[in-house]
mmCIF file of C-alpha atoms in Angstrom:
data_model
loop_
_atom_site.group_PDB
_atom_site.id
_atom_site.type_symbol
_atom_site.label_atom_id
_atom_site.label_comp_id
_atom_site.label_asym_id
_atom_site.label_seq_id
_atom_site.Cartn_x
_atom_site.Cartn_y
_atom_site.Cartn_z
ATOM 1 C CA GLY M 202 0.000 0.000 0.000
ATOM 2 C CA GLN M 203 0.895 3.638 -0.173
ATOM 3 C CA ASN M 204 1.853 5.435 2.983
ATOM 4 C CA ILE M 205 3.090 8.853 4.032
ATOM 5 C CA ASP M 206 4.177 9.451 7.618
ATOM 6 C CA GLN M 207 4.721 12.754 9.379
ATOM 7 C CA PRO M 208 4.543 13.730 13.046
ATOM 8 C CA THR M 209 1.105 14.651 14.305
ATOM 9 C CA GLU M 210 2.135 17.748 16.210
ATOM 10 C CA MET M 211 5.222 19.847 16.910
ATOM 11 C CA THR M 212 5.872 22.856 19.103
ATOM 12 C CA ALA M 213 8.501 25.527 18.536
ATOM 13 C CA THR M 214 9.394 28.986 19.774
ATOM 14 C CA GLU M 215 9.023 32.234 17.876
ATOM 15 C CA GLY M 216 12.296 33.126 16.132
ATOM 16 C CA ALA M 217 13.629 29.555 16.245
ATOM 17 C CA ILE M 218 14.072 26.911 13.528
ATOM 18 C CA VAL M 219 11.916 23.803 13.129
ATOM 19 C CA GLN M 220 12.242 20.772 10.871
ATOM 20 C CA ILE M 221 9.173 18.741 9.907
ATOM 21 C CA ASN M 222 9.976 15.281 8.584
ATOM 22 C CA CYS M 223 8.061 13.206 6.065
ATOM 23 C CA THR M 224 8.727 9.606 5.018
ATOM 24 C CA TYR M 225 6.899 7.949 2.161
ATOM 25 C CA GLN M 226 6.302 4.601 0.523
ATOM 26 C CA THR M 227 4.422 4.981 -2.738
ATOM 27 C CA SER M 228 3.948 3.159 -6.019
ATOM 28 C CA GLY M 229 6.201 5.338 -8.111
ATOM 29 C CA PHE M 230 7.432 8.846 -7.490
ATOM 30 C CA ASN M 231 6.778 11.951 -9.545
ATOM 31 C CA GLY M 232 7.536 14.659 -7.039
ATOM 32 C CA LEU M 233 6.927 15.650 -3.439
ATOM 33 C CA PHE M 234 4.930 18.663 -2.330
ATOM 34 C CA TRP M 235 4.580 20.596 0.905
ATOM 35 C CA TYR M 236 1.419 22.560 1.660
ATOM 36 C CA GLN M 237 0.521 24.897 4.498
ATOM 37 C CA GLN M 238 -2.995 24.874 5.917
ATOM 38 C CA HIS M 239 -4.197 27.388 8.485
ATOM 39 C CA ALA M 240 -7.127 26.330 10.639
ATOM 40 C CA GLY M 241 -10.401 26.544 8.733
ATOM 41 C CA GLU M 242 -8.724 27.391 5.449
ATOM 42 C CA ALA M 243 -7.717 25.546 2.293
ATOM 43 C CA PRO M 244 -4.151 24.226 1.861
ATOM 44 C CA THR M 245 -1.752 26.475 -0.030
ATOM 45 C CA PHE M 246 1.314 25.366 -1.964
ATOM 46 C CA LEU M 247 4.719 25.827 -0.330
ATOM 47 C CA SER M 248 7.293 23.775 -2.214
ATOM 48 C CA TYR M 249 7.986 21.071 -4.765
ATOM 49 C CA ASN M 250 10.922 18.625 -4.945
ATOM 50 C CA VAL M 251 11.493 16.064 -7.664
ATOM 51 C CA LEU M 252 15.303 15.763 -7.538
ATOM 52 C CA ASP M 253 17.445 15.043 -4.487
ATOM 53 C CA GLY M 254 18.663 18.020 -2.569
ATOM 54 C CA LEU M 255 17.569 21.217 -0.949
ATOM 55 C CA GLU M 256 15.172 23.798 -2.397
ATOM 56 C CA GLU M 257 15.210 27.143 -0.641
ATOM 57 C CA LYS M 258 12.460 29.735 -0.784
ATOM 58 C CA GLY M 259 12.840 32.561 1.676
ATOM 59 C CA ARG M 260 12.408 31.332 5.254
ATOM 60 C CA PHE M 261 11.239 27.929 4.033
ATOM 61 C CA SER M 262 13.426 25.141 2.623
ATOM 62 C CA SER M 263 12.515 21.628 1.557
ATOM 63 C CA PHE M 264 14.857 18.654 1.224
ATOM 64 C CA LEU M 265 14.399 15.380 -0.632
ATOM 65 C CA SER M 266 16.198 12.040 -0.607
ATOM 66 C CA ARG M 267 14.515 9.673 -3.047
ATOM 67 C CA SER M 268 16.686 6.700 -2.091
ATOM 68 C CA LYS M 269 15.578 7.034 1.531
ATOM 69 C CA GLY M 270 11.969 7.975 0.784
ATOM 70 C CA TYR M 271 12.463 11.016 2.974
ATOM 71 C CA SER M 272 11.813 14.715 2.928
ATOM 72 C CA TYR M 273 11.814 17.546 5.417
ATOM 73 C CA LEU M 274 10.479 21.067 5.536
ATOM 74 C CA LEU M 275 12.685 23.546 7.355
ATOM 75 C CA LEU M 276 11.184 26.750 8.690
ATOM 76 C CA LYS M 277 13.558 29.464 9.899
ATOM 77 C CA GLU M 278 12.964 32.599 11.944
ATOM 78 C CA LEU M 279 9.591 31.313 13.028
ATOM 79 C CA GLN M 280 6.739 33.775 13.256
ATOM 80 C CA MET M 281 3.418 33.395 15.036
ATOM 81 C CA LYS M 282 1.680 33.320 11.643
ATOM 82 C CA ASP M 283 3.544 30.086 10.857
ATOM 83 C CA SER M 284 1.228 28.282 13.281
ATOM 84 C CA ALA M 285 -0.575 25.946 10.897
ATOM 85 C CA SER M 286 -0.703 22.376 9.690
ATOM 86 C CA TYR M 287 1.927 21.302 7.164
ATOM 87 C CA LEU M 288 0.936 18.619 4.682
ATOM 88 C CA CYS M 289 3.369 16.374 2.817
ATOM 89 C CA ALA M 290 2.128 14.854 -0.455
ATOM 90 C CA VAL M 291 3.710 12.610 -3.091
ATOM 91 C CA LYS M 292 2.709 12.225 -6.734
ATOM 92 C CA ASP M 293 2.610 8.533 -7.501
ATOM 93 C CA SER M 294 3.098 6.659 -10.777
ATOM 94 C CA ASN M 295 -0.424 7.702 -11.895
ATOM 95 C CA TYR M 296 0.380 11.354 -11.157
ATOM 96 C CA GLN M 297 -2.157 11.369 -8.322
ATOM 97 C CA LEU M 298 -1.260 13.086 -5.042
ATOM 98 C CA ILE M 299 -1.038 10.848 -1.983
ATOM 99 C CA TRP M 300 -1.419 12.937 1.187
ATOM 100 C CA GLY M 301 0.034 12.631 4.644
ATOM 101 C CA ALA M 302 -2.241 13.418 7.591
ATOM 102 C CA GLY M 303 -0.401 16.663 8.280
ATOM 103 C CA THR M 304 1.742 18.060 11.088
ATOM 104 C CA LYS M 305 0.196 20.673 13.343
ATOM 105 C CA LEU M 306 2.857 23.243 14.209
ATOM 106 C CA ILE M 307 2.319 25.319 17.335
ATOM 107 C CA ILE M 308 4.445 28.435 17.747
ATOM 108 C CA LYS M 309 4.917 29.804 21.247
ATOM 109 C CA PRO M 310 6.098 33.341 22.029
ATOM 110 C CA SER N 229 -4.011 33.636 -14.322
ATOM 111 C CA GLN N 230 -5.969 30.665 -13.129
ATOM 112 C CA THR N 231 -8.534 30.895 -10.363
ATOM 113 C CA ILE N 232 -10.818 28.396 -8.704
ATOM 114 C CA HIS N 233 -14.183 29.268 -7.220
ATOM 115 C CA GLN N 234 -16.083 27.135 -4.755
ATOM 116 C CA TRP N 235 -19.387 27.854 -3.090
ATOM 117 C CA PRO N 236 -21.073 28.135 -0.722
ATOM 118 C CA ALA N 237 -18.526 28.808 2.026
ATOM 119 C CA THR N 238 -20.692 27.397 4.798
ATOM 120 C CA LEU N 239 -23.795 25.251 4.785
ATOM 121 C CA VAL N 240 -26.029 23.816 7.493
ATOM 122 C CA GLN N 241 -28.347 21.115 6.231
ATOM 123 C CA PRO N 242 -30.768 18.719 7.955
ATOM 124 C CA VAL N 243 -30.276 14.965 7.763
ATOM 125 C CA GLY N 244 -31.990 13.551 4.686
ATOM 126 C CA SER N 245 -31.829 16.757 2.671
ATOM 127 C CA PRO N 246 -30.094 16.992 -0.723
ATOM 128 C CA LEU N 247 -26.720 18.599 -1.346
ATOM 129 C CA SER N 248 -25.120 20.405 -4.265
ATOM 130 C CA LEU N 249 -21.673 21.987 -4.067
ATOM 131 C CA GLU N 250 -20.226 23.659 -7.112
ATOM 132 C CA CYS N 251 -16.666 24.357 -8.203
ATOM 133 C CA THR N 252 -15.482 26.225 -11.286
ATOM 134 C CA VAL N 253 -12.029 26.928 -12.641
ATOM 135 C CA GLU N 254 -11.089 29.913 -14.773
ATOM 136 C CA GLY N 255 -8.082 30.638 -16.927
ATOM 137 C CA THR N 256 -7.254 27.104 -18.001
ATOM 138 C CA SER N 257 -8.706 24.279 -20.041
ATOM 139 C CA ASN N 258 -8.937 20.502 -19.625
ATOM 140 C CA PRO N 259 -7.831 20.473 -15.972
ATOM 141 C CA ASN N 260 -7.944 17.505 -13.662
ATOM 142 C CA LEU N 261 -10.521 18.228 -10.950
ATOM 143 C CA TYR N 262 -10.840 16.792 -7.447
ATOM 144 C CA TRP N 263 -13.226 16.728 -4.502
ATOM 145 C CA TYR N 264 -11.745 16.156 -1.068
ATOM 146 C CA ARG N 265 -13.271 15.976 2.389
ATOM 147 C CA GLN N 266 -11.454 16.814 5.596
ATOM 148 C CA ALA N 267 -12.851 15.900 8.984
ATOM 149 C CA ALA N 268 -11.898 18.143 11.910
ATOM 150 C CA GLY N 269 -8.210 17.721 12.741
ATOM 151 C CA ARG N 270 -7.752 15.030 10.122
ATOM 152 C CA GLY N 271 -6.058 14.641 6.749
ATOM 153 C CA LEU N 272 -7.489 15.005 3.262
ATOM 154 C CA GLN N 273 -9.720 12.223 1.979
ATOM 155 C CA LEU N 274 -10.066 12.024 -1.810
ATOM 156 C CA LEU N 275 -13.714 11.536 -2.770
ATOM 157 C CA PHE N 276 -13.809 11.945 -6.559
ATOM 158 C CA TYR N 277 -11.583 13.019 -9.389
ATOM 159 C CA SER N 278 -12.185 13.792 -13.029
ATOM 160 C CA VAL N 279 -9.803 13.943 -15.991
ATOM 161 C CA GLY N 280 -12.427 15.195 -18.453
ATOM 162 C CA ILE N 281 -16.081 16.000 -19.126
ATOM 163 C CA GLY N 282 -18.313 13.177 -17.938
ATOM 164 C CA GLN N 283 -15.344 11.186 -16.590
ATOM 165 C CA ILE N 284 -15.651 10.597 -12.851
ATOM 166 C CA SER N 285 -13.600 8.268 -10.666
ATOM 167 C CA SER N 286 -14.873 7.474 -7.194
ATOM 168 C CA GLU N 287 -12.406 6.714 -4.448
ATOM 169 C CA VAL N 288 -14.799 6.153 -1.571
ATOM 170 C CA PRO N 289 -18.184 4.428 -1.988
ATOM 171 C CA GLN N 290 -20.814 6.437 -0.149
ATOM 172 C CA ASN N 291 -23.999 8.404 -0.665
ATOM 173 C CA LEU N 292 -22.178 11.193 -2.502
ATOM 174 C CA SER N 293 -21.835 11.562 -6.263
ATOM 175 C CA ALA N 294 -19.974 13.914 -8.569
ATOM 176 C CA SER N 295 -20.549 15.232 -12.061
ATOM 177 C CA ARG N 296 -18.576 17.247 -14.565
ATOM 178 C CA PRO N 297 -21.077 18.735 -17.012
ATOM 179 C CA GLN N 298 -18.598 21.233 -18.468
ATOM 180 C CA ASP N 299 -14.820 21.289 -18.835
ATOM 181 C CA ARG N 300 -14.248 23.621 -15.908
ATOM 182 C CA GLN N 301 -17.206 22.768 -13.688
ATOM 183 C CA PHE N 302 -17.277 20.080 -11.033
ATOM 184 C CA ILE N 303 -20.322 19.370 -8.862
ATOM 185 C CA LEU N 304 -20.612 17.302 -5.690
ATOM 186 C CA SER N 305 -24.089 16.041 -4.857
ATOM 187 C CA SER N 306 -26.073 13.922 -2.481
ATOM 188 C CA LYS N 307 -29.719 12.899 -2.558
ATOM 189 C CA LYS N 308 -29.948 12.374 1.209
ATOM 190 C CA LEU N 309 -27.336 13.688 3.631
ATOM 191 C CA LEU N 310 -26.147 11.716 6.630
ATOM 192 C CA LEU N 311 -24.704 13.097 9.867
ATOM 193 C CA SER N 312 -21.381 11.537 8.870
ATOM 194 C CA ASP N 313 -21.275 13.760 5.768
ATOM 195 C CA SER N 314 -20.351 16.759 7.909
ATOM 196 C CA GLY N 315 -16.894 18.118 7.177
ATOM 197 C CA PHE N 316 -14.804 20.554 5.202
ATOM 198 C CA TYR N 317 -15.161 19.961 1.461
ATOM 199 C CA LEU N 318 -12.418 21.133 -0.842
ATOM 200 C CA CYS N 319 -12.323 21.313 -4.613
ATOM 201 C CA ALA N 320 -8.929 21.299 -6.318
ATOM 202 C CA TRP N 321 -7.519 21.436 -9.816
ATOM 203 C CA THR N 322 -4.228 20.653 -11.532
ATOM 204 C CA MET N 323 -2.772 20.708 -14.994
ATOM 205 C CA LYS N 324 -2.065 17.409 -16.681
ATOM 206 C CA THR N 325 1.681 17.861 -16.363
ATOM 207 C CA GLU N 326 4.117 16.365 -13.940
ATOM 208 C CA THR N 327 5.298 19.406 -12.074
ATOM 209 C CA TYR N 328 1.983 20.904 -11.103
ATOM 210 C CA GLY N 329 0.632 20.509 -7.614
ATOM 211 C CA TYR N 330 -2.983 21.016 -6.738
ATOM 212 C CA THR N 331 -4.622 24.405 -6.262
ATOM 213 C CA PHE N 332 -7.539 24.384 -3.863
ATOM 214 C CA GLY N 333 -10.740 26.328 -3.697
ATOM 215 C CA SER N 334 -11.571 28.100 -0.454
ATOM 216 C CA GLY N 335 -13.669 25.193 0.803
ATOM 217 C CA THR N 336 -17.209 24.575 2.027
ATOM 218 C CA ARG N 337 -17.847 23.802 5.658
ATOM 219 C CA LEU N 338 -20.869 21.487 5.767
ATOM 220 C CA THR N 339 -22.681 20.755 8.995
ATOM 221 C CA VAL N 340 -25.434 18.162 8.859
ATOM 222 C CA VAL N 341 -27.860 18.492 11.771
#
């Protein structure tokens, strides 16, 4: 079966750095996506990785290792507005997105 | 630029009543379209997806149905709602290319009472 695992909840302090991990086992791989979802709102796109390595976009970076079936999202200089759920998703061999359950990130002052 | 519209934003319906949620996409053609449901504090559950007009794939057998009467219109329906149908319903679209992720509509929060 297809499976994506990420921690249920994480807590971090404003101004700090946090890393959210995602491991996946899917039938085929055509890219990994990270989405941010604030409570009561729709998910919004954060990043896309299809090759191994680090993609940096402002305060957010995403890393991929295809051989390990592993990715992480790194958030730097945390702000209170970063409190949200972060969803990891993988495009499988049929180009359909398989979703993780999401990681709820709580930022404390 | 492409935009996706979904309505209504909130809906309170009695058990046994019908349902119709509509989603339209602008600024693109021949998109893949999706309906998801998200229970409170849970992940996204794929309900239906469509790769073209009249082509609907169902992922979860239930009392919901979907239709795609036009290229950029996707409708989620039910003849008789159940309490368990309550949740946050999201429509999404993507291009038929590898690198595109999904873009979501703003969602409909459905409460069945």
